Amino acid sequence: MDLLNTLVDKGLRRELPTREEALAVLATSDDDLLDVVTAAGKVRRHWFGRRVKLNYLVNLKSGLCPEDCSYCSQRLGSKADILKYTWLKPDEASQAAAAGLAGGAKRVCLVASGRGPTDRDVDRVSETIKAIKEQNEDVEVCACLGLLSDGQAERLRAAGADAYNHNLNTSESTYGDITTTHTYADRVDTVQKAHAAGLSACSGLIAGMGESDEDLVDVVFSLRELDPDSVPVNFLIPFEGTPLAKEWNLTPQRCLRILAMVRFVCPDVEVRIAGGREVHLRSLQPLALHLANSIFLGDYLTSEGQAGKADLEMIADAGFEVEGAGEVTLPAHRADVAHGCGSHAEAGCGSHAEGGGCGSHAGGGVCGTAGGPAAAEPRTDLVAVRRRGAGTDLAPNA
């Protein structure tokens, strides 16, 4: 297929595809799906080989968020039956992080629900970062705390944070349909603040909220312009009790096409499969490793993920290898100029997906567009609320 050959050539040169080419990837048929995966896989392997980076989420503060993001199980007015607790103490968070690191993760993502941190919150998180790094000197730490005020990114960097995650989530034109308590521009500003402070910027999207192909291309092109080191791709988990609970728009095949499009547009950045992969990719998860070079290990913010042992077996069975702590994630030309370690993650207010924090799954209704993909069969049986790990007395999944 001429389209795919063109996209591979552009990806190897780090050349931006046209919008028409990106839209064409999303419009390919299921008959062409393996050809699409093969083509995008060539770009992935060129820049990242067969390495898979493991990331681990620690939900520092769960639920009770004052923001109204339609996709989020922690939103204002959410009826989702999730864990709710206030800030973990630094030693509790460090203990939670240790479980993920023991499972093979090289990055810990510290996430807290809320509009954004107060200065006291930044002090708390700074203490937590120091506690984690005292126990694990080489660990990468990414913070995801919502909208940043002036000077806060610099304080997090001084405390030892390597990266900051804050997702754009959807296109600028539809952002007001899923959130009214802050703006798309607020999110862009926070990513820019993190970047300017010397933190590795992490910013991604949520697919499956009823958006059009044009919306998906818009947000990925906007991400390319922001130039984060890491782009987490979340797939909406339609939590009961949220406005988007009925939004089941994704099939495994569509998820793979979305990941391929992101890889073609952002060929040399860390593309992470974040929340919702188990719910929507299901048995096709191993194919997604040919497109993305990073995943979350174990559970997410408010939902349970695949067992950590199953993640490791999946990586090995698919012919990939876990990226070691001493390996540099990004290609040399990016690692040389990266402000942090170069990765980023998923739910909470700016990145990790799973139906939690300000930056994870969206849904809603208003985002839906006529002529979009046919609704997929709801798989509510695959949506499991997290009941273990941080904020509980039960062992975490790592």
XYZ file of C-alpha atoms in Angstrom:
398
model
C 0.000 0.000 0.000
C 1.560 3.290 -1.148
C 0.178 5.138 1.878
C 1.968 2.872 4.338
C 5.254 2.940 2.434
C 5.101 6.737 2.466
C 4.354 6.830 6.186
C 7.223 4.460 7.007
C 9.650 6.597 5.009
C 8.438 9.740 6.764
C 8.614 8.077 10.176
C 12.224 7.023 9.671
C 13.033 10.646 8.748
C 10.938 12.131 11.587
C 8.888 13.931 8.959
C 5.346 14.956 9.854
C 2.648 13.167 7.830
C -0.107 15.225 6.277
C -3.465 15.380 8.020
C -4.934 13.447 5.097
C -2.410 10.642 5.595
C -3.129 10.449 9.327
C -6.871 10.333 8.656
C -6.313 7.620 6.049
C -4.671 5.390 8.681
C -7.795 5.621 10.847
C -9.957 4.863 7.808
C -8.167 1.653 6.793
C -10.204 -1.534 6.801
C -9.870 -4.509 9.131
C -8.567 -6.449 6.124
C -5.574 -4.081 6.024
C -5.022 -4.011 9.793
C -1.982 -6.292 9.909
C -0.368 -4.290 7.112
C -0.890 -1.112 9.168
C 0.612 -2.723 12.283
C 3.573 -4.025 10.274
C 4.286 -0.607 8.795
C 4.035 1.295 12.084
C 6.037 -1.476 13.727
C 8.961 -0.721 11.418
C 9.005 2.859 12.692
C 8.714 1.728 16.321
C 11.582 -0.759 15.991
C 13.783 1.769 14.169
C 13.684 4.170 17.107
C 13.131 1.823 20.066
C 14.106 -1.679 19.012
C 12.156 -4.344 20.872
C 12.363 -2.670 24.272
C 9.216 -2.124 26.357
C 9.388 0.406 29.170
C 7.373 -0.428 32.292
C 5.746 2.324 34.339
C 3.952 2.039 37.669
C 1.169 4.249 39.016
C 0.816 5.347 42.615
C -2.467 7.124 43.300
C -1.479 9.560 46.056
C -4.986 10.947 46.599
C -8.100 9.335 45.197
C -11.515 10.783 44.408
C -13.278 13.970 45.519
C -11.988 16.103 42.648
C -13.666 19.524 42.151
C -13.280 19.375 38.344
C -16.119 18.117 36.121
C -14.236 16.094 33.460
C -16.955 13.876 31.979
C -14.701 10.837 31.550
C -13.356 10.730 35.085
C -14.456 8.444 37.900
C -13.050 10.934 40.428
C -14.923 13.949 39.026
C -17.240 16.302 40.826
C -20.567 14.506 41.184
C -19.209 11.073 40.223
C -21.360 8.180 41.407
C -18.657 5.637 40.596
C -17.946 3.333 43.531
C -14.203 3.998 43.654
C -11.688 4.200 46.484
C -11.643 7.627 48.136
C -8.802 8.713 50.412
C -6.669 11.737 51.150
C -2.910 12.117 50.681
C -0.712 9.084 51.284
C 2.209 9.754 53.604
C 5.661 9.732 51.960
C 6.580 6.368 53.485
C 3.275 4.849 52.331
C 3.803 6.127 48.801
C 7.405 4.892 48.800
C 6.242 1.457 49.905
C 3.628 1.397 47.142
C 6.238 2.434 44.574
C 8.599 -0.311 45.727
C 6.097 -2.972 44.646
C 6.090 -1.695 41.066
C 9.865 -1.349 40.945
C 10.251 -4.911 42.203
C 7.990 -5.986 39.325
C 10.300 -4.451 36.731
C 9.082 -0.850 36.420
C 11.726 1.815 35.849
C 9.407 4.787 36.244
C 6.994 5.632 39.048
C 4.118 7.977 38.264
C 2.776 9.901 41.275
C -0.790 10.986 40.599
C -3.238 13.026 42.690
C -6.806 14.037 41.900
C -7.679 17.714 41.968
C -7.549 20.882 39.902
C -3.927 21.458 40.761
C -1.563 21.357 43.735
C -1.327 23.969 46.471
C 2.143 24.947 47.599
C 1.641 22.653 50.595
C 0.761 19.822 48.203
C 3.991 20.448 46.293
C 5.857 20.176 49.611
C 4.115 16.833 50.275
C 4.936 15.455 46.870
C 8.515 16.724 47.124
C 8.935 14.776 50.363
C 7.460 11.711 48.671
C 9.848 12.003 45.714
C 12.806 12.223 48.072
C 11.582 9.206 50.054
C 11.254 7.123 46.885
C 14.661 8.132 45.557
C 16.360 7.440 48.871
C 15.247 3.828 48.515
C 15.705 3.587 44.735
C 18.369 5.949 43.493
C 17.973 5.235 39.780
C 14.175 5.336 39.580
C 12.515 7.875 37.298
C 9.713 9.821 38.944
C 6.902 11.490 37.015
C 4.412 13.731 38.828
C 0.828 14.199 37.664
C -0.918 16.687 39.916
C -3.087 18.799 37.646
C -2.681 22.414 36.602
C 0.570 24.030 37.761
C 1.018 27.539 39.096
C 4.132 29.607 38.467
C 7.195 28.174 40.181
C 5.697 24.802 41.088
C 7.329 22.887 38.244
C 10.715 24.263 39.293
C 10.120 23.134 42.879
C 9.216 19.623 41.749
C 12.330 19.494 39.593
C 14.477 20.622 42.526
C 12.944 17.853 44.650
C 14.084 15.242 42.140
C 11.124 14.843 39.773
C 12.198 13.799 36.283
C 8.965 14.355 34.389
C 5.506 15.881 34.577
C 2.389 14.476 32.989
C -0.622 16.500 31.904
C -2.751 15.253 29.020
C -4.515 17.313 26.375
C -7.066 14.471 26.181
C -9.024 15.622 23.132
C -9.070 18.261 20.420
C -9.270 21.942 21.284
C -12.551 22.314 19.382
C -14.345 19.688 21.505
C -12.596 20.212 24.837
C -15.387 22.400 26.209
C -17.837 19.561 25.637
C -16.110 17.278 28.150
C -14.884 19.768 30.768
C -16.161 23.195 31.829
C -14.113 23.899 34.971
C -10.849 24.509 33.119
C -9.818 25.016 29.508
C -7.725 23.359 26.859
C -5.395 26.370 27.034
C -4.902 25.713 30.769
C -3.629 22.247 29.932
C -1.272 23.498 27.243
C 0.080 26.075 29.688
C 0.894 23.405 32.278
C 2.752 21.242 29.756
C 4.752 24.294 28.713
C 5.522 25.176 32.357
C 6.855 21.650 32.953
C 8.987 21.789 29.834
C 10.401 25.217 30.708
C 11.344 24.020 34.192
C 13.531 21.253 32.804
C 11.069 18.437 33.400
C 10.495 15.835 30.709
C 7.056 16.709 29.355
C 4.471 13.932 29.116
C 1.135 14.589 27.454
C -1.344 12.376 25.681
C -4.963 11.724 24.819
C -8.071 9.723 25.601
C -9.774 7.874 22.756
C -13.295 6.502 22.799
C -15.271 9.521 24.050
C -17.357 9.708 20.905
C -14.831 11.885 19.090
C -14.431 11.929 15.328
C -11.357 10.860 13.379
C -10.690 14.558 12.787
C -10.659 15.182 16.551
C -8.136 12.398 17.091
C -5.847 13.729 14.384
C -6.214 17.276 15.741
C -5.099 16.346 19.253
C -2.186 14.201 18.054
C -0.972 16.976 15.751
C -1.248 19.399 18.682
C 0.840 17.010 20.782
C 3.456 16.818 18.056
C 3.647 20.623 18.128
C 4.062 20.644 21.940
C 6.853 18.087 21.481
C 6.544 16.008 24.683
C 9.017 13.188 25.213
C 6.161 10.813 26.008
C 2.623 10.432 24.652
C 0.297 8.187 26.687
C -2.683 6.876 24.760
C -5.659 6.171 27.014
C -8.786 4.312 25.969
C -11.908 5.441 27.783
C -13.096 3.166 30.547
C -16.826 3.917 30.726
C -17.280 3.822 34.487
C -20.832 3.469 35.761
C -21.687 6.677 37.581
C -19.957 8.986 35.086
C -21.530 10.927 32.184
C -19.718 8.740 29.663
C -20.782 5.395 31.090
C -22.649 4.491 27.882
C -19.816 5.403 25.520
C -18.596 2.075 24.127
C -17.120 3.203 20.811
C -13.894 1.216 20.601
C -13.006 -2.131 19.069
C -9.587 -3.785 19.367
C -9.005 -3.018 15.686
C -9.796 0.679 16.081
C -7.467 0.902 19.087
C -4.634 -0.522 16.991
C -5.311 1.962 14.176
C -5.242 4.836 16.681
C -1.921 3.655 18.117
C -0.487 3.295 14.608
C -1.569 6.834 13.708
C 0.067 8.186 16.871
C 3.299 6.339 16.037
C 3.388 7.744 12.515
C 2.784 11.311 13.737
C 5.142 11.001 16.735
C 7.693 8.465 15.449
C 10.553 9.027 17.904
C 8.716 9.675 21.182
C 7.770 7.221 23.896
C 4.260 6.090 23.007
C 2.656 4.512 26.055
C -0.437 2.331 26.099
C -2.186 3.617 29.200
C -5.572 3.029 30.801
C -8.152 0.887 29.106
C -5.890 -1.457 27.141
C -7.251 -4.538 28.882
C -10.856 -3.435 28.354
C -10.594 -2.499 24.680
C -7.567 -4.255 23.144
C -8.252 -7.477 25.018
C -6.591 -10.451 23.272
C -4.932 -8.123 20.736
C -2.760 -6.461 23.394
C 0.420 -8.198 22.135
C -0.071 -6.646 18.682
C -0.113 -3.207 20.308
C 3.464 -3.753 21.499
C 4.518 -3.470 17.854
C 3.213 0.115 17.942
C 3.896 1.399 21.457
C 7.151 1.040 23.373
C 5.797 1.628 26.861
C 2.989 0.328 29.102
C 1.758 0.579 32.676
C 2.421 -2.394 34.882
C -0.418 -3.662 37.069
C -3.323 -1.493 38.209
C -4.311 2.045 37.258
C -5.721 4.858 39.369
C -9.204 3.646 40.159
C -9.449 0.518 38.005
C -7.643 -2.794 38.056
C -5.288 -3.772 35.282
C -3.931 -7.053 34.013
C -1.831 -8.994 36.515
C 1.782 -7.834 36.513
C 2.999 -11.382 35.869
C 0.704 -11.613 32.839
C 2.142 -8.338 31.497
C 5.681 -9.705 31.710
C 4.678 -12.987 30.072
C 2.893 -11.097 27.288
C 5.997 -9.025 26.561
C 8.227 -12.098 26.430
C 5.792 -14.192 24.374
C 5.472 -11.386 21.803
C 9.244 -11.359 21.314
C 9.932 -8.109 23.172
C 12.102 -7.397 26.205
C 11.658 -5.243 29.289
C 13.756 -2.080 29.156
C 16.435 -2.116 31.847
C 17.022 0.602 34.429
C 20.355 1.471 32.818
C 18.969 1.841 29.301
C 18.005 5.216 27.869
C 14.428 5.248 26.653
C 14.640 7.950 23.998
C 16.692 7.892 20.786
C 20.035 9.691 21.103
C 18.948 12.836 19.265
C 16.082 13.316 21.755
C 17.874 12.066 24.863
C 20.626 14.615 24.309
C 18.174 17.485 24.616
C 15.485 15.952 26.832
C 14.882 17.881 30.002
C 14.157 14.808 32.058
C 14.330 11.101 31.461
C 11.940 11.246 28.590
C 8.786 9.405 29.200
C 5.432 10.267 30.950
C 2.267 8.526 31.907
C -1.451 8.401 32.248
C -4.322 8.947 34.537
C -4.916 11.521 37.187
C -5.046 15.100 36.097
C -2.836 14.778 33.193
C -2.013 11.495 31.951
C -2.892 8.100 33.063
C -5.863 6.552 31.706
C -8.359 4.564 33.400
C -11.238 6.615 34.218
C -9.697 8.541 37.016
C -8.131 11.938 37.580
C -8.275 14.931 35.343
C -6.646 13.195 32.505
C -7.859 9.845 31.796
C -10.983 8.599 30.093
C -13.557 10.670 28.583
C -16.964 9.967 27.432
C -19.850 11.997 27.318
C -22.253 12.481 24.774
C -21.552 15.828 23.357
C -18.292 14.682 21.847
C -20.085 12.131 19.714
C -20.325 12.875 16.019
C -22.639 11.550 13.366
C -21.025 9.134 11.000
C -18.434 7.990 13.511
C -17.494 4.365 14.162
C -20.243 1.981 15.098
C -20.628 1.435 18.816
C -18.804 -1.603 20.120
C -20.415 -4.215 22.314
C -20.233 -2.989 25.932
C -17.842 -5.102 28.024
C -18.819 -3.935 31.473
C -17.550 -7.258 32.817
C -14.003 -6.056 32.120
C -14.323 -2.841 34.150
C -13.066 -3.683 37.639
C -12.758 -0.992 40.301
C -9.411 -1.056 42.085
C -9.719 -2.443 45.633
C -6.066 -3.182 46.369
C -2.753 -1.361 46.613
C -2.454 2.316 47.562
C -5.109 3.457 50.022
C -5.957 -0.113 51.124
C -4.494 -2.796 53.358
C -4.224 -5.258 50.466
C -1.096 -6.032 48.473
C -0.805 -4.150 45.165
C -0.835 -5.726 41.722
C 2.668 -5.449 40.279
